[in-house]
Amino acid sequence: MLSKLDQQQYTKRMNNRIRKNSVLQSVFFLSALFGLFVLAILIIRVVTQGFGWIDMDFLTGRLSTDPERAGIMGAILGTLWVMIVVIPVTMIVGVGTAIYLELYAKKGKFQASIQTNISNLAGVPSIVYGLLGLTVFVRLMDLGNVVLAGGLTLSLLVLPILIVAAQEAIRAVPSHLAEASYGMGATKWQTIQRVILPAALPSILTGSILSLSRAIGETAPLTVLGIPALLIPFPNGFFDTFTALPMQIYYWTLDSSLVAEYANLAAATIIVLLVLLFVLNSVAIFIRNKFQHRY
Amino acid sequence: GGEEAADNTESGDTSADGASEELEGNVVIDGSGTVYPLMSRLAEEYMINEQPNVSVEVSRAGTSAGFEKFLAEDGTDFNDASRPIKDEEKAKADELGIEVMEIKVALDGLTIVVNPENDWATELTAEQVNDIFLGNVTKWSEINSEWPDEKIQTYGPNENHGTYEFFYENILEEQDLVGDINLQQEYSTLVTLVSEDVNAIGFFGFGYYDSNKDKVKAVGIDFGEGPVEPSLDTIGEEGPYANYTRPVFTYLNVNNAKEKAQVYDYALYIAESANDFAGETGFAPIPDEEAQAQVEAIEALQ
Amino acid sequence: MSVVMMENKMTVQLNQEKEQSAGTAIEEKDVVFNTKELNLWYSETHALKNINLSINEKEVTAIIGPSGCGKSTYIKTLNRMVELVPGVRTTGEITYKGKNILDRSFRVEDLRTQVGMVFQKPNPFPKSIYENIVYGPKIHGIRNKKILDEIVEQSLKGAYIWDEVKDRLHENAYGLSGGQQQRLCIARCLAVQPDVILMDEPTSALDPKSTLKIEELIQQLKKDYSIIIVTHNMQQAARISDKTAFFLNGEVIEFGDTNTIFTNPSDSRTEDYISGRFG
Amino acid sequence: MSVVMMENKMTVQLNQEKEQSAGTAIEEKDVVFNTKELNLWYSETHALKNINLSINEKEVTAIIGPSGCGKSTYIKTLNRMVELVPGVRTTGEITYKGKNILDRSFRVEDLRTQVGMVFQKPNPFPKSIYENIVYGPKIHGIRNKKILDEIVEQSLKGAYIWDEVKDRLHENAYGLSGGQQQRLCIARCLAVQPDVILMDEPTSALDPKSTLKIEELIQQLKKDYSIIIVTHNMQQAARISDKTAFFLNGEVIEFGDTNTIFTNPSDSRTEDYISGRFG
Amino acid sequence: MALKKEMQTGNRLRINEMIAENKNKKSMANIMEKIIPAILFILASITILTTLGILYTLLTEAIEFFKRVPIWEFFTTTELKPLSQNPKFGVLPLINGTIISTIIAMLIAGPIGLMSAIYLSEYASDKVRRVLKPLLEVLAGIPTIVYGFFAFTFVTPLIRSVWPEVEATNILSPGIVMGVMIIPMIASLSEDAMNSVPNAMREGSLAMGATKLETTFKVVIPAAFSGIIASFVLGISRAIGETMIVTIASGSSKNFTFDITQSMQTMTAYIVEVSGGEAAAGSTIYYSLYAVALTLFVFTLLMNLLARYVSRKFREEY
Ligand SMILES: Nc1ncnc2c1ncn2[C@@H]1O[C@H](COP(=O)(O)OP(=O)(O)OP(=O)(O)O)[C@@H](O)[C@H]1O
Ligand SMILES: Nc1ncnc2c1ncn2[C@@H]1O[C@H](COP(=O)(O)OP(=O)(O)OP(=O)(O)O)[C@@H](O)[C@H]1O
Ligand SMILES: [Mg+2]
Ligand SMILES: [Mg+2]
């Protein structure tokens, strides 16, 4: 067998195999870098194009058709208002659903079908959620294209992500903690409330921040809802019409053919959006590192 | 009459609207993307200088899509249109009991554009334009044997836009466009497409040409009396570019105007001030008399 | 009444009890748990077969037997923790102070309040030491800060860990060593003053030193509590228990005084197991 | 060379080797591994200290010692698997057939082809039994179906598992019992005919029956292979090995004939360990 | 008062008694115990309602559409001219655009994502992995509108500078950028799958003298295959559903062509285009949007089912 293989042939083959390994190792490494390379180009381009346009006036100003005067405070506030809707809605519904599925639902067909349903929902294109929001929130519930409608639409969109994250967080709480609580005569809800949820909270928070950042960056569903292209007053309630950062980027990109500077405004807005996302993600990572339990 | 009108608005703060009280609420406008630059400019000026507590929201779904939102229960207050309202739309309005008022806001010159490097087709007759877009000729050389033996690439805004309809109905007289025409939803895309294709020829509103003179070149059109280039001076329903000139409108939901003071006030503002901002947003103003007549018609609503 | 007075009283009582139990070694004890014809199935597995056992108050009852014989299952049945496993079925009867705990109408929360449990792996909550102890009292509605403080001290003293942790009551319990954690868990259990404490191999995850401490603690606790302890360690069973039950394949093979079982078992399988021939 | 010829030659050689080793029991053996002044660090931990050991061909060398003393580390150094742990540093020298394997220029792939390894937990690939065996030969470029079939049969026979699996060669290896899986792993190792087989507690995850089978197998294999086996089981070391090395805290305390070590150890720590006083 | 009494009743029984006393008050807790599961059940059913809502939304309008345009015409004809004077509603150009853009995206994301995963899981040191993986995941978090902008203003001109035949709006550039966006998704999920292959398996292979490469391709990847395939399928459904990149960079020509240098429209981009703002009910175009959305929904649903099937089918037991 092997020892009977022609020694020369064996050596040649071994050389070959080892060379292949090291060549491909470099290829793999370059592949891993490729994504980062694109990321770098993307960021450099956006920053060089938009950075000069970012100043206090831009950040705090009102929207305008005049690029020199235009500010994105309205879009920032719109995005914040939407977040104020998305956070509690997704947290309550998402965590509630996760608790139900993990701790209350009997393992069976019903539970399995909800689970399947959730993973299907996670794969539904965001634009379809836009249509759902348009039909249900804007039209049937007659909210119009206001913060609440946008927020609820985006909440439904990211809900599956959060549910799955919360389920994993709950599952990761070791059963011996729950047992300890039951062993003291605690009821199920007491155990969930006092032991399981606190232990799962950091991971749940991380998951919800990540799904929130997904919601913030979404454009497609909002285009379907019909967000106005020009909206100067700041939104200050759930029932105000609004515009959001990605929508502003979208419209400015489209109109850059009419006013060249709009492209710079779009880039500047992208920077703001990326910074916002970066901050959110850092918070998520911070929470994850800071509160990670050792059980 | 641009200068005069400008004076008007500046004093407008005190005089024209001095009597009217502080208004609140919002005005919802949707419709043509072509008219959007003018309407958004007007809306902004109105909110800054006239009624800071009124929110004018301008969207841009396109003329037809906009009419669908306009002609609906709880529909929009105004619909910008780059073509006149159609009979079906009128019928729908009647059906819903919506009284519609047409306000002509400006004049647009349909502009035929080519790539800046196109040094042959700088002038075309109206018939040649038709031939190109109907597909009667497919190569430049078929128009003029000295021109390149290359396929002509045609571009235009898609059917969502009033510009298309104007081109199809008024210029091509309802003959079908060449099959392989590249129709786009977004003007930015169109501009880019034409600016990067030497054999491109496209059509869109004057405003889009005006803002992209560095990327595309307008073709002078010969309507029989020598080539005319579109410009704020030539565009006009009586002017030399009249054949390619079309009015752009906004349609007012009169019911809403009667119910909501801010809608009425804004309608009035449009009629009074549209001419002041037409030029800078790529439109030619309408004649002053016509503008005045519209103001009076709106005032008569009260 | 002042806290100081209370403390005094406690100490007095503790002392009394010590003398009492030290004095009378042989006496008729009351039965806390009486198991009759208990059968238990995990879905398909018949894990407990016709168990009959009666467990006395204020004694240490050891349960021994090879892995998988049903020891854990049995003691988890005593506080119905076994119900947390889906698909468990039982027949037969377990009376606790005369009432059948397997009866649906018996509330598990009440049962578990009176029958505490200490687990194989120490499982403190990821909270402060203080919060760990007051967890039980709090869920049972005790909110008064003073009383809670009192309970914490008393329970930690009862589990002989007070001196080691009194200066860091508000630090996370995960900072404690394994042995300390296990004593903390015992203290947590004491904080609701149960009647019975179930212990499932409480020392198997600990080093010899900590094991010794816990064994000593159990000796102390049995004055006030009935203790049922599962252990793999024959020596431990012999050292600390009054009665021993030997389980095999879900059956009780032999049950009696620990002395008798270890010196003179009546069943050859018991002897085989004790002498290390299998298991 | 034709396949048939190769096949013949193989059988012949195998027979020859068998006879050879069966005939001469006492003889001067060649050294396969010579370890000189070997030191190894895992980042901070000094896991092996000044190891000097020479291991003979066609013998079973047992390595014993308490947990954490460096047994696994040592044998993983012999095929440089230890390098997979990040931050490992070594000094000293290990010669395999005269060449220093710790030298950078020595290719691990060559080394590992000649020095096979069997792990504590059986780790067949999640493939068919057949695919498991031909894995090694295939990566070394043997593609001929007939030869591969031959290798499979011969290796499985060599690991005394052929009869049990010959009818289900194309079933997943995970369908086998733990003991069968371990013998399959040995067979997989035999398929590339290494010179040395390293075994790290190969029976510790197995039941007594399977353990016995593997021990018998090792006795057979040592006729053709040099075997180094780590074991926790003193009896096993005594039963199957020719030489025994006793490790303690990363050092070799004693090394010599198994008989001597077990009956008359020169170091008191060896005696303490063997007699079960610690570990 | 009660407190005083409690404190006076001696120590040994004190807590016991207090607990026993509180037992009666616990009716509140008991009510909670009954109510909470009901509330949670209602929350959990919101996901079901979402699905029903989507189906309701899409079906009601799509049915209206199919009353006007025969279903077979919709699914079998290659001409889509929704706004023209004699409108044509063949969805094939959109399906074609969707599939082609997805294929391009996967040709980029599949190999590069998988190779990145191999690097991260098999070759990279722990330190490198800990830096590289989150960095790569940043790519997945960038809003797609930003990618659209990037595709249109950077990638397209770049492609055209080397391949001038490519049109200013084309399916190639958004496809590529979509691929870049999906890389981290595939890399991350595949890496997870490969990471969960027990090390014992790698050791088994390496100990036989196999190189890392051989170990990766012959042992690790087959063992992680179900996870890898699942990540691919998820990537595909992401590509199918992606909207803004194609909307911005691929134009709106409803060409039925396989020429990737040309502009094409995907189902998602069509929805954006037609909905524009909030298109009011009535016209066939408006209904067509829902017919397309329903098709898209069914598409992604099928992909999810496929993912499920595949990961079950290819799971290697170990
Ligand atoms: N959750 C469960 N589901 C199904 N069967 C179980 C479960 N827990 C235990 N069993 C089975 O019930 C039997 C008894 O298990 P049990 O845990 O009570 O044994 P044990 O004596 O405590 O063993 P050990 O000493 O290993 O802890 C075993 O056959 C076991 O496999
Ligand atoms: N990957 C590693 N990283 C750091 N230290 C390690 C690593 N592996 C082993 N060690 C340390 O090196 C020393 C020797 O470990 P090794 O695994 O060789 O012991 P062993 O004799 O095989 O023990 P056992 O009988 O438990 O298998 C121990 O102190 C151990 O903690
Ligand atoms: Mg147990
Ligand atoms: Mg070891």
Short mmCIF file of N, CA and C in Angstrom, two decimals, chain E residues 216-256:
data_model
loop_
_atom_site.label_atom_id
_atom_site.label_comp_id
_atom_site.label_asym_id
_atom_site.label_seq_id
_atom_site.Cartn_x
_atom_site.Cartn_y
_atom_site.Cartn_z
N THR E 216 -10.02 20.10 5.10
CA THR E 216 -11.15 21.00 4.92
C THR E 216 -12.14 20.46 3.90
N PHE E 217 -11.61 20.06 2.76
CA PHE E 217 -12.52 19.68 1.69
C PHE E 217 -13.08 18.27 1.84
N LYS E 218 -12.32 17.40 2.48
CA LYS E 218 -12.80 16.02 2.54
C LYS E 218 -13.52 15.71 3.83
N VAL E 219 -13.24 16.46 4.87
CA VAL E 219 -13.87 16.14 6.15
C VAL E 219 -14.78 17.26 6.64
N VAL E 220 -14.21 18.46 6.74
CA VAL E 220 -14.97 19.53 7.38
C VAL E 220 -16.17 19.94 6.53
N ILE E 221 -15.92 20.22 5.27
CA ILE E 221 -17.02 20.69 4.43
C ILE E 221 -18.12 19.64 4.29
N PRO E 222 -17.77 18.38 4.02
CA PRO E 222 -18.87 17.41 3.98
C PRO E 222 -19.65 17.36 5.29
N ALA E 223 -18.95 17.46 6.41
CA ALA E 223 -19.66 17.39 7.69
C ALA E 223 -20.52 18.62 7.91
N ALA E 224 -20.07 19.75 7.38
CA ALA E 224 -20.82 20.99 7.59
C ALA E 224 -21.74 21.29 6.42
N PHE E 225 -21.88 20.33 5.54
CA PHE E 225 -22.54 20.61 4.26
C PHE E 225 -23.94 21.18 4.41
N SER E 226 -24.69 20.60 5.32
CA SER E 226 -26.08 21.07 5.44
C SER E 226 -26.11 22.53 5.84
N GLY E 227 -25.23 22.89 6.77
CA GLY E 227 -25.19 24.29 7.19
C GLY E 227 -24.74 25.20 6.08
N ILE E 228 -23.78 24.74 5.29
CA ILE E 228 -23.27 25.56 4.20
C ILE E 228 -24.36 25.78 3.15
N ILE E 229 -25.01 24.67 2.79
CA ILE E 229 -26.09 24.78 1.81
C ILE E 229 -27.19 25.70 2.33
N ALA E 230 -27.49 25.55 3.60
CA ALA E 230 -28.55 26.40 4.16
C ALA E 230 -28.14 27.86 4.05
N SER E 231 -26.87 28.15 4.27
CA SER E 231 -26.43 29.55 4.17
C SER E 231 -26.54 30.03 2.72
N PHE E 232 -26.28 29.15 1.79
CA PHE E 232 -26.43 29.52 0.38
C PHE E 232 -27.89 29.83 0.06
N VAL E 233 -28.75 28.96 0.53
CA VAL E 233 -30.16 29.16 0.21
C VAL E 233 -30.65 30.47 0.83
N LEU E 234 -30.19 30.74 2.05
CA LEU E 234 -30.58 32.00 2.67
C LEU E 234 -30.04 33.18 1.85
N GLY E 235 -28.82 33.03 1.37
CA GLY E 235 -28.23 34.07 0.53
C GLY E 235 -29.08 34.28 -0.72
N ILE E 236 -29.52 33.17 -1.30
CA ILE E 236 -30.35 33.28 -2.49
C ILE E 236 -31.65 34.01 -2.18
N SER E 237 -32.27 33.66 -1.05
CA SER E 237 -33.54 34.36 -0.81
C SER E 237 -33.30 35.83 -0.50
N ARG E 238 -32.16 36.11 0.08
CA ARG E 238 -31.83 37.52 0.30
C ARG E 238 -31.69 38.25 -1.04
N ALA E 239 -31.03 37.59 -1.97
CA ALA E 239 -30.83 38.21 -3.28
C ALA E 239 -32.15 38.40 -4.01
N ILE E 240 -33.00 37.41 -3.89
CA ILE E 240 -34.30 37.51 -4.56
C ILE E 240 -35.09 38.69 -4.02
N GLY E 241 -34.99 38.88 -2.71
CA GLY E 241 -35.80 39.90 -2.09
C GLY E 241 -35.17 41.28 -2.09
N GLU E 242 -33.91 41.36 -2.49
CA GLU E 242 -33.23 42.65 -2.43
C GLU E 242 -33.87 43.65 -3.41
N THR E 243 -34.01 44.86 -2.94
CA THR E 243 -34.80 45.82 -3.70
C THR E 243 -34.03 47.06 -4.14
N MET E 244 -33.46 47.76 -3.18
CA MET E 244 -32.96 49.08 -3.52
C MET E 244 -31.77 49.04 -4.48
N ILE E 245 -30.91 48.06 -4.33
CA ILE E 245 -29.72 48.01 -5.18
C ILE E 245 -30.14 47.91 -6.65
N VAL E 246 -31.05 46.98 -6.91
CA VAL E 246 -31.48 46.82 -8.30
C VAL E 246 -32.32 48.00 -8.76
N THR E 247 -33.11 48.53 -7.86
CA THR E 247 -33.94 49.67 -8.26
C THR E 247 -33.06 50.81 -8.74
N ILE E 248 -32.02 51.08 -8.00
CA ILE E 248 -31.18 52.22 -8.35
C ILE E 248 -30.26 51.91 -9.52
N ALA E 249 -29.68 50.72 -9.52
CA ALA E 249 -28.60 50.49 -10.46
C ALA E 249 -28.98 49.70 -11.70
N SER E 250 -30.16 49.10 -11.71
CA SER E 250 -30.46 48.29 -12.89
C SER E 250 -31.49 48.92 -13.80
N GLY E 251 -31.93 50.13 -13.46
CA GLY E 251 -32.88 50.79 -14.33
C GLY E 251 -34.23 50.12 -14.27
N SER E 252 -35.07 50.48 -15.25
CA SER E 252 -36.42 49.94 -15.16
C SER E 252 -36.88 49.35 -16.48
N SER E 253 -35.93 48.97 -17.32
CA SER E 253 -36.35 48.34 -18.58
C SER E 253 -36.87 46.96 -18.29
N LYS E 254 -38.00 46.68 -18.90
CA LYS E 254 -38.59 45.39 -18.66
C LYS E 254 -38.19 44.42 -19.77
N ASN E 255 -36.87 44.38 -20.00
CA ASN E 255 -36.37 43.52 -21.07
C ASN E 255 -36.46 42.07 -20.69
N PHE E 256 -36.81 41.25 -21.68
CA PHE E 256 -36.67 39.82 -21.45
C PHE E 256 -35.43 39.40 -22.22
#
